Amino acid sequence: MRMKTLLACTGLLLSQLASASEPLPQRWVSAGGAFTEWVVALGGESKLVGVDSTSQYPRSLQKLPGVGYQRALAAEGILTLKPDILLGSNEMGPPPVIEQLKAAGVRIEMLSATADMPTLQHNLNQLGQLLGKPAEAQHLMDSYSQRLKNQANLVSQAQQHNAAPRALLLLSHSGGNLQVAGKDTLAAWMIQQAGGNSLVEHLGYKPVSNEALLALDPQVIIFAGGRLQGDEARAALLTQNPVLGQTSAGRDGRIVVIDPTLLVGGLGPRVPDALADLTKAFYPDSQVLTAEAKQ
Amino acid sequence: MLRANNLAVRRGPRTVLSNIDIQLQPGQVLGVLGPNGAGKSTLLAALCGELAVSEGSVSLEGRALADWPGQDRAKRLAVLPQSSSLNFAFSVNEVVGMGRLPYATGRVRDAEIVAEALRAADALHLAGRSYLALSGGERQRVHLARVLAQLWPGAEGQTLLLDEPTSMLDPLHQHTILQAVRDFAERGAAVMVILHDLNLAARYCDQLLLLQEGLPHAYGPPAEVLTAEALAAVYGLEVLIQQHPERGHPLIIAR
Amino acid sequence: MTAIVRPRPMLLTLALLLVLIVWLSLALGPVSLPLRETLLAGLRLLGLSIDGDNTQQAELILGQIRLPRTLLGIAVGAVLALSGVAMQGLFRNPLADPGLVGVSGGAALGAAIAIVGGSMLGGMAPAIEPYVLSACAFSGGLIVTAVVYRFGRSNGQTNVATMLLAGVALTAMAGAGVGLFTYLADDATLRTLTFWNLGSLNGASYQRLWPLLIVTVGVALWLPRRAAALNAMLLGESEARHLGFDIERIKLELVLCTALGVGAAVAAAGLIGFIGLVVPHLMRLLVGPDHRVLLPASLLAGAGLLLLADLIARLLLAPAELPIGIVTALIGAPFFLFLLVRGRS
C-alpha cells in the first residue's frame, strides 16, 4: 500500500514536470470503450472529438464523429478531426496507419486493456497526466480499488453462509446464437470477483450447444444482449432459447441482464457497480449485502 | 503430304482404329465414309496429333507430326472440327482472321485473305456481323473460311482436314462449299473430308476411304469403293448404283 | 483482324478517365486540402523546391497517405481485372472469376492462419505483423492454386473442367479451414479477420507496395504477349493447338499469372470481389472480345473502378471508412444483374 502511494506520488510529480514542459493535448480521439469512459469520468468529455465503434457509453458520445473499428482505423479520416492525441489499446491498428498518424504529429497513446489493478493504475495515471488531472485520477483509482476491496470482503462474508452459485455469462447480439464467455474473458473475471463460480473451461466467446447448457446447469445466468433491458430482455432470452428454462437459473428466474459494452476494452469505471449488482444476484438472501446496499 | 503408316488407336482394351495406311496426295480430295462409330473422327484426330496413336506413325512432309514446331505445323496443316464452342461475340472478320494468327503477313494482306476465304465459303456478306448472331450453317461456313484462311491460297505441301463440313448446310451450300474445297485442292493442297452423304462424296472426292468398325473396308477412287456390295456390307443398306448422266460419277440410290 | 469498334479512341478514353480518377483520388479525401496547396505539395514531392506556403501537412497527406493508397488501388484493380480476363479466357467462360482456381480461398486461409495463429502464439510484433499476414496470404493462394492445377493435370495435359471442379472443392476446403480458425479466434482477432475478408486499401505504405507493383507490372507486360493465344483459346483448345499455340504452356502461364497477381493483390489489400468478374465482362461489351484490346482496356478500367470504389469507401463514412469489398460488391452486383437482364432481352 505504501509502495502504491509512493508510486502515485512519483507519478504526480512526473506529471507536473511533464505538464510544465509541453502543452496538454486538447483534442482527443479515443479508440477503446473503457478508456473513453475513463476520459469522461475524469471530466475530459469536452476534449473528445472522435470515438471508435466500441465507445458506446455514455450515450452522449454517439453524437461524436465515429472513426470506425479500433483495428481498422483510417489515417486521413482521423486527421480530419485534427486530433492532438489518439488514445487506444495496444490492439489499435492497422500498424501502418498508426505510423502515418505519428508522422502527421498525432500523439499515439497505447494502453493495455488487461483486466487487472496494476494495469488500471498505470492507465489512470497516464490519463490523469494527459488530462492535467493527476490528483483526480489518483482519487478515482483509490476509490475504485477501495470498492473492489469492499466487494471482496462482502463476497467472502456471503460465502461463509452460502455456496458460490454456478454462473454463466451468455452473449447474444440481436437474437443471434448464444455465445458463452470463456475463462479468459473479462466476464469470467467479473463472475469470480462477484463471488460466482464460473463454469467454463474454454477460451474466448464460443457457441455452446443446448445440451451442454443443460449439463452445465447454471444457477445464475448473466445475459449481455442487444438493446433490450431488464424483464424484456429476460423474456426475450427465454422465448428464443426455451432450453434455458430447463436450467436452474431459468426455473428460478435468476437471470441478470448487463450492458454488453461493459465487457469490452478492459476495466471501466462502471465495473464496480456491475459487480455489486452481480453479487446481489448471486447471494439474494445474504443479510450483509442488504445492509451494505443501504450504505 | 500427310501420311499415316499402319495406324492403330486403342482406347483401353478396345481397338477403335487399325490398319490405316493412307497418303493425302497434293491436289486431291480424300473422302472418309462410314457409319456412326466407324472411327472417322478418331482417324482425323489421330492424323492431326489430337489423339496419341498406339501403333504406327503420322508424318507431315516426311517429318513426324510431333516434331513440327507449332507455328510451322499450323502453316501446313489446318483442321476443321465437327462443331465449335466459340461463345464470345467476335465479329465474323475476327473469327476468320484467327486463321492468320500463325503468320506475320501484316494487317492489309490478312484482311485481303480473310475476304477471299469468306468469299470462297460464300460468307463474305456476313463479314461485319457478330459471330454469335449467326445460324448454325452460317457459323459452319465461317469456320470453314477460317481454316481456308489459315492455308490461303493453298499450295502443295499443305493439308486440310475437314470433319463433316456440310452437316448443317442447306443443299445448295453443301454443293458450293464442297466445290470451294475442290477448288482449294486444285491449287495444290491435300484435303481429307469426312462426309455422310454418299452422293456428295462420289461427286467431289478423288479418293474414298470406307471405314467399318475401325478397319478400312475399301480405299480407292469412288467408282471402286462405292459398290452395292460394299455399302450393303458396311451400312447394311440396299442400294442401286448408277452413273451420273452428266458427270459420270457413281450415283447411289437407296432401294 | 479488324475490330468492330475502333479500339484506339476507346483505349484513349479509358486512359484519360483513369488519369482523371487518379487526380480525384489524390485531390479528394476526408481532409480537404485547398487545390493550391495540393499542387504545391505535389510539386515539392516531385523534388521541385518551391518557396511559399507551408505545405507540410499537405505533403504528408499527399505523399504518405494518398499517393501510396492510389498506387495500391491502381495495382490491385489492374491485376484483378487482368487476372479476370486470363481466367475467363482459360475457362472460355465470360462468367469465370479469378477465384475459380482457388487463389482467393487459399489466400483467405493463409490470412486466417496468420491472424488467428499469430494471436494464439501470443501476438506478433506490430512492425512485422502486416508482412507476415501478406506473406501467409500470398503463399496460401499460391499453394492452393498449385494443388488445383496439379489435380487438373493428367497425361501431360491440363483438363480445364477438372481444374474448375478441383478449384471449387479446394476453395470449399479452404473455407472450412477459415471456419475452423474463425472458431478458434477470440473476439478481437475475429473482427480483424472479418475486416480483412472485406478488403481495404487503408494503411497503404511504400514498403508493402513494391512486391505487388512488381507482380502487377510483370503480369501487365506478360499477358498481352499472350493476347493472340487467348483469342485462339476462345475457339477451343484443339483449335488453338491447330493454330500453332503450345496451349499446355499457355494454360500454365495463365494460371501462374493469376495466382501471382491475385495472390499479391489479396496479400496487400485483402479480399476484394467483383472487380475480376465485372470489369472484363464490361470491357468485352465495350471493346469486343479481342484480347489485344481487351487486356489493356481491362487494366485501365480495373484500376479506375477500384480507385473510384476506394474514394467512396473513404469519403462516405469519414472519419471512419467502409471496407472496399462492400463498395465493389454493392456497385458490382447490381451492375452485373443489369448486364444479365439486358443480355436476356
Coordinates of N, CA, C and O in Angstrom, one line a residue, chain A residues 51-127:
Chain A
V51 N -14.7 9.2 -31.5 CA -14.5 7.9 -30.8 C -14.7 6.7 -31.7 O -15.3 6.9 -32.8
D52 N -14.2 5.6 -31.3 CA -14.4 4.4 -32.2 C -15.7 3.7 -31.9 O -16.5 4.1 -31.1
S53 N -15.9 2.6 -32.6 CA -17.2 1.9 -32.5 C -17.4 1.2 -31.2 O -18.5 0.8 -30.9
T54 N -16.3 1.0 -30.4 CA -16.5 0.3 -29.1 C -16.9 1.3 -28.0 O -17.2 0.9 -26.9
S55 N -16.7 2.6 -28.3 CA -17.0 3.6 -27.3 C -18.5 3.9 -27.4 O -18.9 4.9 -28.0
Q56 N -19.3 3.1 -26.6 CA -20.8 3.3 -26.7 C -21.3 4.0 -25.5 O -22.5 4.3 -25.4
Y57 N -20.5 4.2 -24.5 CA -21.0 4.7 -23.2 C -20.2 5.8 -22.7 O -19.0 5.7 -22.8
P58 N -20.7 6.9 -22.2 CA -22.1 7.2 -22.1 C -22.7 7.5 -23.5 O -22.0 7.8 -24.4
R59 N -24.0 7.5 -23.5 CA -24.7 7.6 -24.8 C -24.5 8.9 -25.5 O -24.6 9.0 -26.7
S60 N -24.1 9.9 -24.7 CA -23.9 11.2 -25.3 C -22.7 11.2 -26.3 O -22.6 12.0 -27.2
L61 N -21.9 10.2 -26.2 CA -20.7 10.1 -27.1 C -21.2 9.8 -28.5 O -20.4 10.0 -29.5
Q62 N -22.4 9.3 -28.7 CA -22.8 8.8 -30.0 C -23.0 10.0 -31.0 O -23.1 9.8 -32.2
K63 N -23.0 11.2 -30.4 CA -23.1 12.4 -31.2 C -21.8 12.7 -31.9 O -21.7 13.4 -32.9
L64 N -20.7 12.2 -31.3 CA -19.3 12.5 -31.9 C -19.1 11.7 -33.2 O -19.7 10.7 -33.4
P65 N -18.2 12.3 -34.0 CA -17.9 11.5 -35.2 C -17.3 10.2 -34.9 O -16.5 10.1 -34.0
G66 N -17.7 9.1 -35.6 CA -17.1 7.8 -35.4 C -15.9 7.5 -36.3 O -16.0 7.9 -37.4
V67 N -14.9 6.9 -35.7 CA -13.7 6.6 -36.5 C -13.6 5.2 -36.9 O -12.6 4.7 -37.4
G68 N -14.7 4.4 -36.7 CA -14.8 3.0 -37.1 C -14.2 2.1 -36.0 O -14.1 2.5 -34.9
Y69 N -13.9 0.9 -36.5 CA -13.4 -0.1 -35.5 C -12.0 0.1 -35.2 O -11.2 0.5 -36.1
Q70 N -11.6 -0.1 -33.9 CA -10.3 0.3 -33.4 C -9.1 -0.4 -34.2 O -8.0 0.1 -34.2
R71 N -9.4 -1.6 -34.8 CA -8.3 -2.3 -35.5 C -8.4 -2.0 -37.0 O -7.6 -2.5 -37.8
A72 N -9.3 -1.1 -37.5 CA -9.4 -0.8 -38.9 C -9.5 0.7 -39.0 O -10.4 1.2 -39.7
L73 N -8.6 1.5 -38.4 CA -8.7 2.9 -38.4 C -8.2 3.5 -39.7 O -7.4 2.8 -40.4
A74 N -8.7 4.7 -40.1 CA -8.2 5.3 -41.3 C -7.5 6.6 -41.0 O -8.0 7.4 -40.3
A75 N -6.2 6.7 -41.5 CA -5.4 7.8 -41.1 C -6.0 9.1 -41.5 O -6.1 10.0 -40.7
E76 N -6.4 9.2 -42.8 CA -6.8 10.5 -43.2 C -8.1 10.9 -42.5 O -8.3 12.1 -42.2
G77 N -9.0 10.0 -42.3 CA -10.2 10.2 -41.6 C -10.0 10.8 -40.3 O -10.6 11.8 -39.9
I78 N -9.1 10.2 -39.5 CA -8.8 10.7 -38.2 C -8.1 12.1 -38.3 O -8.4 13.0 -37.4
L79 N -7.3 12.3 -39.3 CA -6.7 13.6 -39.4 C -7.7 14.8 -39.6 O -7.4 15.9 -39.3
T80 N -8.8 14.4 -40.2 CA -9.8 15.5 -40.4 C -10.3 16.0 -39.1 O -10.8 17.2 -39.0
L81 N -10.2 15.2 -38.0 CA -10.6 15.7 -36.7 C -9.6 16.5 -36.0 O -9.8 17.0 -34.9
K82 N -8.4 16.7 -36.7 CA -7.3 17.5 -36.2 C -7.0 17.1 -34.7 O -6.9 18.0 -33.9
P83 N -6.8 15.8 -34.4 CA -6.6 15.4 -33.1 C -5.1 15.8 -32.6 O -4.2 15.8 -33.4
D84 N -5.0 16.0 -31.3 CA -3.6 16.1 -30.7 C -3.2 14.7 -30.3 O -2.0 14.4 -30.3
I85 N -4.1 13.9 -29.9 CA -3.8 12.6 -29.4 C -4.8 11.5 -29.8 O -6.0 11.8 -30.0
L86 N -4.3 10.3 -30.1 CA -5.1 9.2 -30.3 C -4.9 8.2 -29.2 O -3.8 7.7 -29.0
L87 N -6.0 7.9 -28.5 CA -5.9 7.0 -27.3 C -6.5 5.7 -27.7 O -7.6 5.6 -28.4
G88 N -5.8 4.6 -27.3 CA -6.4 3.3 -27.7 C -5.7 2.2 -27.0 O -4.7 2.4 -26.4
S89 N -6.2 1.0 -27.2 CA -5.5 -0.2 -26.6 C -4.3 -0.6 -27.6 O -4.2 -0.1 -28.7
N90 N -3.5 -1.5 -27.1 CA -2.4 -1.9 -27.9 C -2.8 -2.8 -29.1 O -2.1 -3.3 -29.9
E91 N -4.2 -3.0 -29.2 CA -4.7 -3.7 -30.4 C -5.0 -2.8 -31.5 O -5.4 -3.2 -32.6
M92 N -4.9 -1.5 -31.2 CA -5.3 -0.5 -32.2 C -4.5 -0.6 -33.5 O -3.3 -0.9 -33.4
G93 N -5.1 -0.4 -34.6 CA -4.3 -0.5 -35.9 C -5.1 -0.1 -37.1 O -6.2 0.5 -36.9
P94 N -4.7 -0.5 -38.3 CA -3.5 -1.3 -38.6 C -2.2 -0.5 -38.4 O -2.3 0.7 -38.5
P95 N -1.1 -1.2 -38.1 CA 0.1 -0.6 -37.8 C 0.6 0.6 -38.8 O 1.0 1.6 -38.3
P96 N 0.4 0.3 -40.1 CA 0.9 1.4 -41.0 C 0.1 2.7 -40.7 O 0.7 3.8 -40.9
V97 N -1.2 2.6 -40.4 CA -2.0 3.8 -40.1 C -1.5 4.5 -38.9 O -1.4 5.8 -38.9
I98 N -1.1 3.7 -37.9 CA -0.6 4.3 -36.7 C 0.7 5.1 -37.0 O 0.9 6.2 -36.5
E99 N 1.5 4.5 -37.9 CA 2.8 5.1 -38.3 C 2.5 6.5 -39.0 O 3.1 7.5 -38.7
Q100 N 1.5 6.4 -39.9 CA 1.1 7.6 -40.7 C 0.7 8.7 -39.7 O 1.0 9.9 -39.9
L101 N -0.2 8.3 -38.7 CA -0.7 9.3 -37.8 C 0.5 9.9 -37.0 O 0.5 11.1 -36.7
K102 N 1.4 9.1 -36.6 CA 2.5 9.5 -35.8 C 3.3 10.5 -36.6 O 3.7 11.6 -36.2
A103 N 3.5 10.2 -38.0 CA 4.2 11.1 -38.8 C 3.5 12.4 -39.0 O 4.1 13.5 -39.2
A104 N 2.2 12.4 -38.9 CA 1.4 13.6 -39.0 C 1.4 14.4 -37.7 O 0.7 15.4 -37.6
G105 N 2.1 14.0 -36.7 CA 2.3 14.7 -35.5 C 1.2 14.4 -34.4 O 1.0 15.2 -33.4
V106 N 0.4 13.4 -34.6 CA -0.6 13.0 -33.6 C 0.1 12.1 -32.6 O 0.8 11.2 -32.9
R107 N -0.1 12.5 -31.3 CA 0.5 11.7 -30.2 C -0.3 10.4 -30.1 O -1.6 10.4 -30.1
I108 N 0.4 9.3 -30.1 CA -0.3 8.0 -30.0 C -0.1 7.5 -28.6 O 1.0 7.3 -28.1
E109 N -1.2 7.2 -27.9 CA -1.1 6.7 -26.6 C -1.8 5.3 -26.5 O -3.0 5.2 -26.6
M110 N -0.9 4.3 -26.5 CA -1.5 2.9 -26.4 C -1.4 2.4 -25.0 O -0.3 2.4 -24.4
L111 N -2.6 2.0 -24.5 CA -2.6 1.5 -23.1 C -3.0 0.0 -23.2 O -3.7 -0.4 -24.2
S112 N -2.7 -0.7 -22.2 CA -3.1 -2.1 -22.1 C -4.5 -2.3 -21.7 O -5.0 -1.5 -20.8
A113 N -5.2 -3.2 -22.3 CA -6.6 -3.5 -21.9 C -6.7 -4.6 -20.9 O -7.8 -5.2 -20.7
T114 N -5.6 -5.1 -20.4 CA -5.6 -6.2 -19.5 C -6.4 -5.9 -18.2 O -6.3 -4.8 -17.7
A115 N -7.2 -6.8 -17.8 CA -8.1 -6.5 -16.7 C -7.4 -6.9 -15.4 O -7.7 -7.9 -14.8
D116 N -6.6 -6.0 -14.9 CA -6.0 -6.2 -13.5 C -5.7 -4.8 -13.0 O -5.6 -3.8 -13.7
M117 N -5.5 -4.8 -11.7 CA -5.3 -3.5 -11.0 C -4.1 -2.7 -11.4 O -4.1 -1.5 -11.6
P118 N -2.9 -3.4 -11.4 CA -1.7 -2.6 -11.8 C -1.8 -1.9 -13.1 O -1.4 -0.8 -13.3
T119 N -2.5 -2.6 -14.1 CA -2.7 -2.0 -15.4 C -3.6 -0.8 -15.3 O -3.3 0.3 -15.9
L120 N -4.7 -1.0 -14.5 CA -5.6 0.1 -14.4 C -4.9 1.3 -13.7 O -5.1 2.5 -14.1
Q121 N -4.1 1.0 -12.7 CA -3.3 2.1 -12.0 C -2.5 2.8 -13.0 O -2.5 4.1 -13.1
H122 N -1.8 2.1 -13.8 CA -0.9 2.7 -14.8 C -1.7 3.6 -15.8 O -1.4 4.7 -16.1
N123 N -2.8 3.0 -16.3 CA -3.6 3.7 -17.3 C -4.2 5.0 -16.7 O -4.1 6.0 -17.4
L124 N -4.7 4.9 -15.5 CA -5.3 6.1 -14.9 C -4.3 7.1 -14.7 O -4.5 8.3 -14.9
N125 N -3.1 6.7 -14.2 CA -2.0 7.6 -14.0 C -1.7 8.4 -15.3 O -1.6 9.6 -15.3
Q126 N -1.6 7.6 -16.3 CA -1.3 8.2 -17.6 C -2.4 9.2 -18.1 O -2.1 10.3 -18.5
L127 N -3.6 8.7 -18.0 CA -4.7 9.6 -18.4 C -4.8 10.9 -17.6 O -5.0 12.0 -18.1

